[in-house]
CSV table of C-alpha atoms and ligand atoms in Angstrom, one decimal:
chain,number,residue,atom,x,y,z
M,129,MET,CA,9.3,36.7,4.0
M,130,VAL,CA,6.6,35.9,1.4
M,131,TRP,CA,3.8,34.6,3.6
M,132,ASN,CA,1.9,36.5,6.1
M,133,PHE,CA,0.7,33.5,8.1
M,134,GLN,CA,-1.6,33.9,11.1
M,135,ASP,CA,-3.4,30.6,11.8
M,136,SER,CA,-6.8,30.5,13.5
M,137,TYR,CA,-8.0,27.0,12.7
M,138,THR,CA,-5.5,25.6,15.2
M,139,ASN,CA,-7.3,27.5,18.0
M,140,LEU,CA,-10.1,25.0,17.6
M,141,PRO,CA,-10.0,21.9,19.9
M,142,GLU,CA,-7.2,19.5,18.8
M,143,ILE,CA,-9.6,16.9,17.7
M,144,PHE,CA,-10.2,18.9,14.5
M,145,TYR,CA,-6.7,18.7,13.2
M,146,SER,CA,-3.3,17.0,13.4
M,147,ARG,CA,0.1,18.6,13.3
M,148,VAL,CA,2.1,17.3,10.2
M,149,LYS,CA,5.0,18.1,8.0
M,150,PRO,CA,5.3,17.6,4.3
M,151,ASP,CA,7.7,14.9,2.9
M,152,ASN,CA,11.1,16.0,1.6
M,153,PHE,CA,11.4,16.2,-2.2
M,154,ASN,CA,14.9,16.4,-3.6
M,155,ASN,CA,14.1,16.6,-7.3
M,156,LYS,CA,11.3,19.1,-7.3
M,157,LYS,CA,10.5,21.4,-10.2
M,158,LEU,CA,8.2,24.3,-10.5
M,159,LEU,CA,5.9,23.4,-13.4
M,160,LEU,CA,3.1,25.8,-13.2
M,161,PHE,CA,3.2,29.1,-11.3
M,162,ASN,CA,0.2,31.5,-11.2
M,163,GLU,CA,1.9,34.9,-11.1
M,164,ASP,CA,-1.4,36.8,-11.4
M,165,LEU,CA,-2.8,35.0,-8.3
M,166,ALA,CA,0.4,35.6,-6.4
M,167,LYS,CA,0.1,39.3,-7.1
M,168,GLU,CA,-3.6,39.4,-6.3
M,169,ILE,CA,-3.0,37.9,-2.8
M,170,ASP,CA,0.1,40.1,-2.1
M,171,LEU,CA,2.8,37.4,-2.3
M,172,ASN,CA,6.1,38.8,-3.4
M,173,PHE,CA,8.3,36.3,-5.1
M,174,ASP,CA,10.6,38.9,-6.8
M,175,ASN,CA,14.3,38.1,-6.8
M,176,LEU,CA,13.6,34.4,-6.1
M,177,ASN,CA,14.7,31.7,-8.6
M,178,LYS,CA,12.4,28.8,-9.4
M,179,ASN,CA,14.0,26.6,-6.8
M,180,GLN,CA,13.6,29.2,-4.1
M,181,ILE,CA,10.0,29.7,-5.1
M,182,CYS,CA,9.5,25.9,-4.7
M,183,ASP,CA,11.0,26.1,-1.2
M,184,VAL,CA,8.7,28.9,-0.2
M,185,LEU,CA,5.6,27.2,-1.7
M,186,LEU,CA,6.4,23.9,0.2
M,187,GLY,CA,7.1,25.7,3.5
M,188,ASN,CA,10.8,24.7,3.5
M,189,ASN,CA,11.7,28.2,4.6
M,190,GLN,CA,9.6,27.7,7.7
M,191,LEU,CA,11.6,24.8,9.2
M,192,ASP,CA,10.5,25.5,12.7
M,193,LYS,CA,6.8,25.4,11.9
M,194,TYR,CA,4.5,22.4,12.0
M,195,PHE,CA,1.7,22.5,9.5
M,196,PHE,CA,-1.7,20.9,10.0
M,197,SER,CA,-4.2,18.5,8.3
M,198,GLN,CA,-7.9,18.8,9.0
M,199,ALA,CA,-10.2,16.1,10.3
M,200,TYR,CA,-13.5,15.6,8.6
M,201,ALA,CA,-16.1,13.0,7.7
M,202,GLY,CA,-18.5,12.7,4.8
M,203,HIS,CA,-21.1,10.9,2.8
M,204,GLN,CA,-19.3,9.4,-0.2
M,205,PHE,CA,-21.8,8.2,-2.8
M,206,GLY,CA,-24.3,8.1,0.1
M,207,ASN,CA,-22.2,6.2,2.6
M,208,PHE,CA,-21.0,7.8,5.7
M,209,THR,CA,-17.2,7.6,6.5
M,210,ILE,CA,-14.7,9.3,8.7
M,211,LEU,CA,-12.1,11.0,6.5
M,212,GLY,CA,-9.7,13.9,6.8
M,213,ASP,CA,-6.9,15.3,4.7
M,214,GLY,CA,-5.2,12.1,3.7
M,215,ARG,CA,-2.8,13.7,1.3
M,216,ALA,CA,-3.1,17.4,2.1
M,217,LEU,CA,-1.9,19.8,4.7
M,218,LEU,CA,-2.4,23.5,5.4
M,219,LEU,CA,0.8,25.5,5.2
M,220,GLY,CA,-1.1,28.2,7.0
M,221,GLU,CA,-3.7,31.0,6.7
M,222,HIS,CA,-2.3,33.8,4.7
M,223,ILE,CA,-3.6,37.3,5.4
M,224,THR,CA,-3.7,39.6,2.4
M,225,ASN,CA,-3.1,43.4,2.6
M,226,ASP,CA,-6.8,43.9,2.6
M,227,LYS,CA,-7.2,41.4,5.5
M,228,GLN,CA,-8.6,38.5,3.6
M,229,ARG,CA,-7.8,35.2,5.3
M,230,LEU,CA,-6.9,32.5,2.8
M,231,ASP,CA,-6.0,28.8,3.4
M,232,ILE,CA,-2.8,27.8,1.6
M,233,GLN,CA,-3.0,24.1,1.1
M,234,LEU,CA,-0.5,21.5,-0.3
M,235,LYS,CA,-2.2,18.6,-2.0
M,236,GLY,CA,-0.1,15.5,-2.5
M,237,SER,CA,2.5,16.3,0.1
M,238,GLY,CA,2.7,13.0,1.9
M,239,LYS,CA,1.0,10.8,4.5
M,240,THR,CA,-1.0,12.2,7.4
M,241,PRO,CA,-2.8,10.6,10.3
M,242,TYR,CA,-5.9,10.5,8.0
M,243,SER,CA,-4.2,8.7,5.1
M,244,ARG,CA,-5.9,5.3,5.8
M,245,ASN,CA,-4.4,3.0,3.1
M,246,GLY,CA,-3.5,5.8,0.7
M,247,ASP,CA,0.1,6.9,-0.1
M,248,GLY,CA,-0.6,10.6,0.7
M,249,LYS,CA,0.7,11.5,-2.8
M,250,ALA,CA,-0.8,12.9,-6.0
M,251,ALA,CA,0.0,12.2,-9.6
M,252,LEU,CA,1.0,15.0,-11.9
M,253,GLY,CA,-1.9,14.5,-14.4
M,254,PRO,CA,-4.7,15.1,-11.9
M,255,MET,CA,-2.8,18.1,-10.4
M,256,ILE,CA,-2.5,19.7,-13.8
M,257,ARG,CA,-6.2,19.0,-14.3
M,258,GLU,CA,-7.1,20.7,-11.1
M,259,TYR,CA,-4.9,23.7,-11.8
M,260,LEU,CA,-6.3,24.2,-15.3
M,261,ILE,CA,-10.0,23.6,-14.4
M,262,SER,CA,-10.1,25.5,-11.1
M,263,GLU,CA,-8.4,28.5,-12.7
M,264,ALA,CA,-10.8,28.2,-15.7
M,265,MET,CA,-13.7,28.2,-13.4
M,266,HIS,CA,-12.4,31.3,-11.6
M,267,ASN,CA,-11.9,33.1,-15.0
M,268,LEU,CA,-15.4,32.1,-16.1
M,269,GLY,CA,-16.6,34.1,-13.0
M,270,ILE,CA,-17.6,31.0,-10.9
M,271,PRO,CA,-16.6,30.8,-7.2
M,272,SER,CA,-13.8,28.3,-6.9
M,273,THR,CA,-10.7,27.4,-4.9
M,274,ARG,CA,-7.6,28.7,-6.8
M,275,ALA,CA,-4.4,27.1,-8.0
M,276,LEU,CA,-1.2,28.9,-7.2
M,277,ALA,CA,1.3,26.3,-8.5
M,278,VAL,CA,2.0,22.8,-9.5
M,279,ILE,CA,5.4,21.4,-8.4
M,280,SER,CA,6.5,18.0,-9.8
M,281,THR,CA,8.2,16.1,-7.0
M,282,GLY,CA,10.6,13.9,-9.1
M,283,GLU,CA,9.0,10.8,-7.4
M,284,LYS,CA,7.0,8.1,-9.1
M,285,VAL,CA,3.6,7.3,-7.6
M,286,LEU,CA,1.7,4.1,-8.2
M,287,ARG,CA,-1.8,4.5,-9.7
M,288,GLU,CA,-2.9,2.1,-12.4
M,289,LYS,CA,0.7,2.4,-13.5
M,290,PHE,CA,3.6,4.4,-12.2
M,291,GLU,CA,3.1,8.1,-12.8
M,292,PRO,CA,5.1,11.2,-12.0
M,293,GLY,CA,4.3,12.7,-8.6
M,294,ALA,CA,3.3,16.3,-8.0
M,295,ILE,CA,1.9,18.8,-5.5
M,296,LEU,CA,-0.8,21.3,-6.1
M,297,ILE,CA,-0.7,24.5,-4.1
M,298,ARG,CA,-4.3,25.4,-3.5
M,299,VAL,CA,-5.8,28.7,-2.2
M,300,ALA,CA,-9.2,28.7,-0.6
M,301,LYS,CA,-11.4,31.0,1.5
M,302,SER,CA,-11.4,28.1,3.8
M,303,HIS,CA,-11.5,24.3,3.7
M,304,ILE,CA,-14.4,23.9,6.1
M,305,ARG,CA,-16.8,21.5,4.5
M,306,VAL,CA,-20.2,19.9,5.2
M,307,GLY,CA,-18.1,17.0,6.2
M,308,THR,CA,-16.3,19.1,8.8
M,309,PHE,CA,-19.6,19.7,10.5
M,310,GLN,CA,-20.6,16.0,10.2
M,311,PHE,CA,-17.3,15.2,12.0
M,312,GLY,CA,-17.9,17.8,14.6
M,313,SER,CA,-21.4,16.5,15.3
M,314,LEU,CA,-20.1,13.1,16.2
M,315,LEU,CA,-18.0,14.4,19.1
M,316,LYS,CA,-19.2,13.7,22.6
M,317,LYS,CA,-18.4,17.2,24.0
M,318,SER,CA,-20.9,19.7,22.8
M,319,ASP,CA,-18.5,22.6,23.4
M,320,GLU,CA,-16.3,21.2,20.6
M,321,PHE,CA,-19.1,21.6,18.1
M,322,ASP,CA,-19.9,25.0,19.6
M,323,ASN,CA,-16.4,26.0,18.9
M,324,LEU,CA,-16.6,24.8,15.3
M,325,ILE,CA,-19.8,26.5,14.4
M,326,SER,CA,-18.9,29.8,16.1
M,327,TYR,CA,-15.5,29.7,14.4
M,328,THR,CA,-17.1,29.1,11.0
M,329,ILE,CA,-19.6,31.9,11.3
M,330,ASN,CA,-16.9,34.3,12.5
M,331,ARG,CA,-14.6,33.4,9.8
M,332,LEU,CA,-16.9,33.1,6.8
M,333,TYR,CA,-20.0,35.2,7.6
M,334,PRO,CA,-19.0,37.7,10.3
M,335,ASN,CA,-21.9,39.9,9.5
M,336,LEU,CA,-24.2,37.3,11.0
M,337,ILE,CA,-22.5,37.2,14.4
M,338,ASN,CA,-24.9,39.6,16.1
M,339,LYS,CA,-28.1,38.5,14.3
M,340,LYS,CA,-30.9,37.2,16.5
M,341,HIS,CA,-31.3,34.0,14.4
M,342,LYS,CA,-27.7,33.7,13.4
M,343,PHE,CA,-27.7,29.9,13.0
M,344,LEU,CA,-30.7,29.9,10.9
M,345,ASN,CA,-29.3,32.8,8.8
M,346,PHE,CA,-26.1,30.9,8.5
M,347,PHE,CA,-27.9,27.9,7.0
M,348,GLU,CA,-29.9,30.1,4.7
M,349,LYS,CA,-26.7,31.8,3.5
M,350,ILE,CA,-25.0,28.5,2.7
M,351,CYS,CA,-28.1,27.2,0.9
M,352,ASP,CA,-28.2,30.4,-1.1
M,353,LEU,CA,-24.5,30.2,-2.2
M,354,GLN,CA,-24.7,26.5,-3.1
M,355,ILE,CA,-27.8,27.0,-5.2
M,356,ASN,CA,-26.3,29.9,-7.0
M,357,LEU,CA,-23.1,27.8,-7.5
M,358,ILE,CA,-24.9,24.9,-9.1
M,359,VAL,CA,-26.8,27.3,-11.5
M,360,GLU,CA,-23.4,28.7,-12.5
M,361,TRP,CA,-22.0,25.2,-13.1
M,362,MET,CA,-24.9,24.5,-15.3
M,363,ARG,CA,-24.4,27.7,-17.2
M,364,VAL,CA,-21.0,26.5,-18.4
M,365,GLY,CA,-21.9,22.7,-18.6
M,366,PHE,CA,-19.8,21.7,-15.6
M,367,ILE,CA,-20.2,18.3,-13.9
M,368,HIS,CA,-18.4,18.2,-10.6
M,369,GLY,CA,-18.5,14.4,-10.6
M,370,VAL,CA,-18.0,13.7,-6.8
M,371,MET,CA,-20.4,15.9,-4.9
M,372,ASN,CA,-19.8,14.0,-1.7
M,373,THR,CA,-20.5,16.0,1.5
M,374,ASP,CA,-16.7,16.2,2.1
M,375,ASN,CA,-16.4,18.0,-1.2
M,376,MET,CA,-18.9,20.7,-0.5
M,377,SER,CA,-17.3,23.8,0.9
M,378,LEU,CA,-19.2,26.1,3.3
M,379,SER,CA,-17.6,29.1,1.7
M,380,GLY,CA,-19.6,28.5,-1.5
M,381,GLU,CA,-16.5,27.8,-3.6
M,382,THR,CA,-16.2,24.9,-6.0
M,383,ILE,CA,-13.8,22.5,-4.4
M,384,ASP,CA,-12.0,19.2,-5.2
M,385,TYR,CA,-11.6,18.8,-8.9
M,386,GLY,CA,-11.4,15.0,-9.3
M,387,PRO,CA,-13.4,13.2,-12.0
M,388,CYS,CA,-15.0,16.4,-13.1
M,389,ALA,CA,-15.6,17.5,-16.7
M,390,PHE,CA,-17.4,19.9,-19.0
M,391,LEU,CA,-20.1,18.7,-21.2
M,392,ASP,CA,-19.2,18.3,-24.9
M,393,ASN,CA,-22.5,17.0,-26.5
M,394,TYR,CA,-25.5,17.9,-24.4
M,395,ASN,CA,-26.7,15.0,-22.3
M,396,PRO,CA,-28.4,15.8,-19.0
M,397,LYS,CA,-27.8,12.3,-17.7
M,398,LYS,CA,-24.0,12.5,-18.3
M,399,VAL,CA,-21.7,11.3,-15.5
M,400,PHE,CA,-17.9,11.2,-15.7
M,401,SER,CA,-16.9,9.4,-12.5
M,402,SER,CA,-16.0,5.8,-13.3
M,403,ILE,CA,-17.7,4.6,-10.2
M,404,ASP,CA,-21.0,6.6,-10.5
M,405,LYS,CA,-23.0,3.8,-12.0
M,406,MET,CA,-26.4,5.1,-10.7
M,407,GLY,CA,-26.0,8.6,-12.1
M,408,ARG,CA,-26.1,10.1,-8.6
M,409,TYR,CA,-23.8,12.9,-9.6
M,410,SER,CA,-25.0,13.4,-13.2
M,411,PHE,CA,-25.3,16.8,-14.8
M,412,GLU,CA,-29.0,17.2,-14.2
M,413,ASN,CA,-28.9,15.6,-10.7
M,414,GLN,CA,-26.6,18.3,-9.3
M,415,PRO,CA,-29.2,20.6,-7.7
M,416,LYS,CA,-31.0,17.6,-6.1
M,417,ILE,CA,-27.7,16.4,-4.6
M,418,ALA,CA,-26.8,19.8,-3.4
M,419,LEU,CA,-30.1,19.9,-1.5
M,420,TRP,CA,-29.4,16.4,-0.1
M,421,ASN,CA,-26.0,17.5,1.1
M,422,LEU,CA,-27.5,20.7,2.6
M,423,ALA,CA,-30.0,18.5,4.5
M,424,ARG,CA,-27.0,16.5,5.9
M,425,LEU,CA,-25.5,19.8,7.0
M,426,ALA,CA,-28.7,20.9,8.7
M,427,GLU,CA,-28.8,17.7,10.7
M,428,THR,CA,-25.5,18.6,12.3
M,429,PHE,CA,-26.9,21.7,14.0
M,430,MET,CA,-30.6,21.4,14.0
M,431,HIS,CA,-30.7,21.9,17.8
M,432,TYR,CA,-29.1,25.3,17.3
M,433,ILE,CA,-31.9,26.4,15.0
M,434,ASP,CA,-34.7,25.5,17.5
M,435,ASN,CA,-34.6,23.4,20.7
M,436,ASN,CA,-37.8,21.8,19.7
M,437,GLU,CA,-36.8,19.1,17.2
M,438,ILE,CA,-40.1,18.9,15.4
M,439,LYS,CA,-40.1,22.7,14.9
M,440,SER,CA,-36.5,22.7,13.8
M,441,ILE,CA,-37.1,20.0,11.2
M,442,LYS,CA,-40.1,21.9,9.9
M,443,ILE,CA,-38.0,25.1,9.5
M,444,ILE,CA,-35.2,23.3,7.8
M,445,GLU,CA,-37.6,21.6,5.4
M,446,GLU,CA,-39.2,24.9,4.5
M,447,ILE,CA,-35.8,26.4,3.7
M,448,LEU,CA,-34.9,23.4,1.5
M,449,ASN,CA,-38.2,23.6,-0.3
M,450,LYS,CA,-37.7,27.3,-0.9
M,451,ASN,CA,-34.3,26.7,-2.3
M,452,GLU,CA,-35.6,24.0,-4.6
M,453,LYS,CA,-38.0,26.5,-6.0
M,454,LYS,CA,-35.2,29.1,-6.1
M,455,PHE,CA,-33.1,26.8,-8.2
M,456,GLU,CA,-35.9,26.4,-10.7
M,457,ARG,CA,-36.4,30.1,-10.9
M,458,ASN,CA,-32.7,31.0,-11.2
M,459,TRP,CA,-32.0,28.2,-13.6
M,460,ASN,CA,-34.7,29.6,-15.8
M,461,ILE,CA,-33.3,33.1,-15.7
M,462,MET,CA,-29.8,31.7,-16.4
M,463,MET,CA,-31.0,29.7,-19.4
M,464,SER,CA,-33.0,32.7,-20.7
M,465,LYS,CA,-29.9,34.7,-20.6
M,466,LYS,CA,-27.9,32.0,-22.4
M,467,LEU,CA,-30.5,32.2,-25.2
M,468,ASN,CA,-30.7,36.0,-25.0
M,469,LEU,CA,-34.3,36.0,-24.1
M,470,ASP,CA,-36.2,38.5,-22.0
M,471,ILE,CA,-35.9,37.2,-18.4
M,472,ASN,CA,-39.3,38.7,-17.5
M,473,ASN,CA,-41.1,36.7,-20.1
M,474,LYS,CA,-43.1,34.0,-18.5
M,475,ASN,CA,-43.2,31.7,-21.5
M,476,ASN,CA,-39.5,31.1,-22.0
M,477,ASN,CA,-39.7,27.6,-20.6
M,478,GLU,CA,-41.0,26.0,-23.8
M,479,VAL,CA,-38.3,27.7,-25.9
M,480,ILE,CA,-35.6,26.6,-23.5
M,481,LYS,CA,-36.8,23.1,-23.2
M,482,GLU,CA,-37.1,22.6,-27.0
M,483,PHE,CA,-33.7,24.0,-27.6
M,484,LEU,CA,-32.2,21.6,-25.0
M,485,ASP,CA,-34.1,18.6,-26.4
M,486,LEU,CA,-32.9,19.3,-29.9
M,487,MET,CA,-29.3,19.6,-28.6
M,488,HIS,CA,-29.8,16.3,-26.8
M,489,ILE,CA,-31.4,14.4,-29.7
M,490,TYR,CA,-28.8,15.6,-32.2
M,491,LYS,CA,-25.9,15.2,-29.8
M,492,LEU,CA,-24.9,18.8,-30.3
M,493,ASP,CA,-22.1,20.5,-28.3
M,494,TYR,CA,-23.4,22.4,-25.3
M,495,THR,CA,-20.9,25.3,-25.5
M,496,ASN,CA,-20.7,25.7,-29.2
M,497,THR,CA,-24.4,25.5,-29.9
M,498,PHE,CA,-25.1,28.6,-27.8
M,499,LEU,CA,-22.4,30.4,-29.7
M,500,ASP,CA,-23.8,29.2,-33.0
M,501,LEU,CA,-27.2,30.7,-32.0
M,502,GLU,CA,-25.5,34.0,-31.2
M,503,ASN,CA,-23.7,34.0,-34.5
M,504,ASN,CA,-26.5,32.9,-36.7
M,505,ARG,CA,-24.8,29.6,-37.5
M,506,LEU,CA,-27.4,27.1,-36.1
M,507,ASN,CA,-28.1,24.1,-38.3
M,508,LYS,CA,-31.1,25.3,-40.3
M,509,GLU,CA,-32.6,21.8,-40.7
M,510,ILE,CA,-32.5,20.9,-37.0
M,511,PHE,CA,-33.7,24.2,-35.7
M,512,LYS,CA,-36.1,25.2,-38.5
M,513,ASN,CA,-39.3,25.2,-36.4
M,514,TRP,CA,-37.7,26.2,-33.2
M,515,ILE,CA,-36.2,29.4,-34.7
M,516,LYS,CA,-39.7,30.6,-35.7
M,517,LYS,CA,-40.8,30.5,-32.0
M,518,TYR,CA,-37.5,31.9,-30.9
M,519,ASN,CA,-37.5,35.0,-33.2
M,520,LYS,CA,-40.7,36.1,-31.5
M,521,CYS,CA,-39.1,36.4,-28.1
M,522,LYS,CA,-35.4,37.0,-28.7
M,523,LEU,CA,-34.2,40.1,-27.0
M,524,LYS,CA,-30.6,41.1,-26.8
M,525,LYS,CA,-27.1,39.7,-26.1
M,526,TYR,CA,-25.9,39.4,-22.5
M,527,ASN,CA,-22.2,40.0,-22.1
M,528,LYS,CA,-19.8,37.4,-20.7
M,529,PHE,CA,-22.5,34.8,-20.4
M,530,ASN,CA,-21.8,32.1,-23.0
M,531,PRO,CA,-18.2,31.1,-22.8
M,532,THR,CA,-16.2,30.8,-26.0
M,533,ILE,CA,-13.8,28.3,-24.4
M,534,ILE,CA,-14.1,25.7,-21.7
M,535,PRO,CA,-11.3,23.3,-20.7
M,536,ARG,CA,-12.4,20.2,-22.6
M,537,ASN,CA,-11.4,16.8,-21.2
M,538,HIS,CA,-9.8,15.5,-24.4
M,539,ILE,CA,-7.6,18.5,-24.7
M,540,ILE,CA,-6.5,18.3,-21.0
M,541,GLU,CA,-5.8,14.6,-21.5
M,542,LYS,CA,-3.6,15.4,-24.6
M,543,ILE,CA,-1.8,18.1,-22.7
M,544,ILE,CA,-1.2,15.8,-19.7
M,545,ASN,CA,0.2,13.1,-22.0
M,546,GLU,CA,2.5,15.6,-23.6
M,547,SER,CA,3.7,16.9,-20.2
M,548,TYR,CA,4.5,13.3,-19.2
M,549,ASN,CA,6.9,13.3,-22.2
M,550,GLY,CA,8.4,16.6,-21.1
M,551,GLU,CA,6.6,18.7,-23.6
M,552,LEU,CA,5.0,21.7,-21.8
M,553,ASN,CA,4.4,24.2,-24.6
M,554,LYS,CA,0.7,23.3,-25.1
M,555,LEU,CA,0.1,23.3,-21.3
M,556,TYR,CA,1.4,26.9,-21.1
M,557,GLU,CA,-0.5,28.0,-24.2
M,558,PHE,CA,-3.8,26.5,-22.9
M,559,GLU,CA,-3.3,28.0,-19.4
M,560,LYS,CA,-2.9,31.4,-21.0
M,561,ILE,CA,-6.0,31.0,-23.2
M,562,LEU,CA,-8.2,30.0,-20.3
M,563,LYS,CA,-7.6,33.4,-18.7
M,564,ASN,CA,-10.0,35.0,-21.1
M,565,PRO,CA,-12.8,32.5,-21.7
M,566,TYR,CA,-15.2,35.0,-23.3
M,567,LYS,CA,-12.8,36.2,-25.9
M,568,ASN,CA,-13.3,35.6,-29.6
M,569,ASN,CA,-10.6,34.5,-32.1
M,570,ILE,CA,-9.2,31.6,-30.1
M,571,ASN,CA,-7.2,29.0,-31.9
M,572,LYS,CA,-9.8,26.5,-33.2
M,573,GLU,CA,-7.8,23.6,-32.0
M,574,PHE,CA,-9.0,24.3,-28.5
M,575,LEU,CA,-12.6,25.0,-29.3
M,576,ASN,CA,-13.7,21.9,-31.2
M,577,PRO,CA,-15.5,19.1,-29.4
M,578,PRO,CA,-13.7,15.7,-29.5
M,579,THR,CA,-13.9,13.4,-32.5
M,580,ASP,CA,-15.1,9.9,-31.7
M,581,ASN,CA,-11.5,8.8,-31.2
M,582,GLU,CA,-10.7,11.6,-28.9
M,583,LYS,CA,-13.6,11.2,-26.5
M,584,VAL,CA,-12.8,10.7,-22.9
M,585,TYR,CA,-15.7,8.7,-21.5
M,586,GLN,CA,-14.8,8.6,-17.9
M,587,THR,CA,-12.4,10.2,-15.5
M,588,PHE,CA,-11.1,8.1,-12.7
M,589,CYS,CA,-11.1,8.6,-8.9
M,590,GLY,CA,-7.6,7.2,-8.6
M,591,THR,CA,-6.1,10.7,-8.5
A,726,AMP,P1,-11.2,13.1,-2.7
A,726,AMP,O1,-11.8,12.0,-3.6
A,726,AMP,O2,-9.9,13.7,-3.3
A,726,AMP,O3,-12.1,14.1,-2.3
A,726,AMP,O4,-10.6,12.3,-1.4
A,726,AMP,C1,-11.5,11.6,-0.6
A,726,AMP,C2,-10.7,11.2,0.7
A,726,AMP,O5,-9.6,10.3,0.4
A,726,AMP,C3,-10.0,12.4,1.4
A,726,AMP,O6,-10.1,12.1,2.8
A,726,AMP,C4,-8.6,12.3,0.9
A,726,AMP,O7,-7.7,13.0,1.7
A,726,AMP,C5,-8.4,10.8,0.7
A,726,AMP,N1,-7.4,10.5,-0.3
A,726,AMP,C6,-7.5,10.6,-1.6
A,726,AMP,N2,-6.3,10.3,-2.2
A,726,AMP,C7,-5.5,9.9,-1.3
A,726,AMP,C8,-4.1,9.4,-1.2
A,726,AMP,N3,-3.4,9.2,-2.3
A,726,AMP,N4,-3.6,9.1,0.0
A,726,AMP,C9,-4.3,9.3,1.1
A,726,AMP,N5,-5.5,9.7,1.2
A,726,AMP,C10,-6.1,10.0,0.0
A,727,MG,MG1,-12.2,15.7,-1.2
């Protein structure tokens, strides 16, 4: 037996989940398989052929077991909706040898009671994208859900046109989201929400269980993790693209790679989602939206923080304000490190801001310009005056801070197109390269920003 399943989520009241089974797929094929991750979480696939691995990953060796999809709600682009896993199910909670509890989720496995008008399926392209980008994020040192495998299903799924279908096997500390709490807070019986909040604290932050102000500490902890996460996203130029409250995990992991992207040329107002006309989820707006989502989270359990509503609101506001300031501070430290400045120097702001402005005006590549600075390759004309200021405060080089490689959209698009034609070599090459994103001497083909023809302007939600 490969899995060591021991489910706990299904001990919650039944309103929080539905029992489901994945569809049957007769022509499935293992396309991507993350052996390193399998080893890391103590899964032993030795002596299994690819077909058998697919069976294990899809739960086909557990015929007697029902799996489950989770109920949740969420603010999508500001509008509140009841949602749930419409195309995903949890195979189970796998316990590693060192007693970590990990959700094993299938994404694209068929309809569930939460599918609404959707087909419950996923197209191959977006699943390859999520695999590559979530693993790249992990290897960049940024908290993220992981990708264990992509299995093509042999089916065609209808998006803008017919596309090959696929399933992603995702590994996460948990899939409890801000939206799970929003769903819980709508329930009439207060003991159902009691159950959810106790379960979440026990599972994710057990060291808070006996704290006098555990609900307050719980909120503070989640704020802390989210703010740190957004600073990390901005370090590598990542735009999540759909920071809806159902896509914000209470574990502090980056989750749900839909219309996300890494910046090529620096533009703080950049959005990638085709429906984000107002720039709600633009690069620079990410910290503000994180705080907005955290306020929505706080609303669901305000009365646990203090019985007196006015007092509770005041406490929450203070925490949010503190975190806004913390973001500024941490962003400053992060940018100082990207520029190899002394983080204790109070006057870094100006040097940072001017550098970003020049990058913005001259449409310079976010990743490569920091590397150019480190390697004395900056454009002398553009940076002439700036360099003079910079040389006065430059300090030393921080290791593993500025990535050499990020998964750029135009490359992922090329790889996906090739994979649709059955050519997988580039996909495997890129997957390997992304394992060491701070390494030098990487094939130039993967490092260059897109030419005008190659630019991918938007990524679509129809995933
Ligand atoms: P996402 O944009 O992936 O975060 O999904 C938002 C919501 O739509 C979630 O409740 C998903 O489960 C649901 N959803 C997305 N795609 C599909 C699909 N093809 N079929 C059913 N539900 C879907
Ligand atoms: Mg989602």
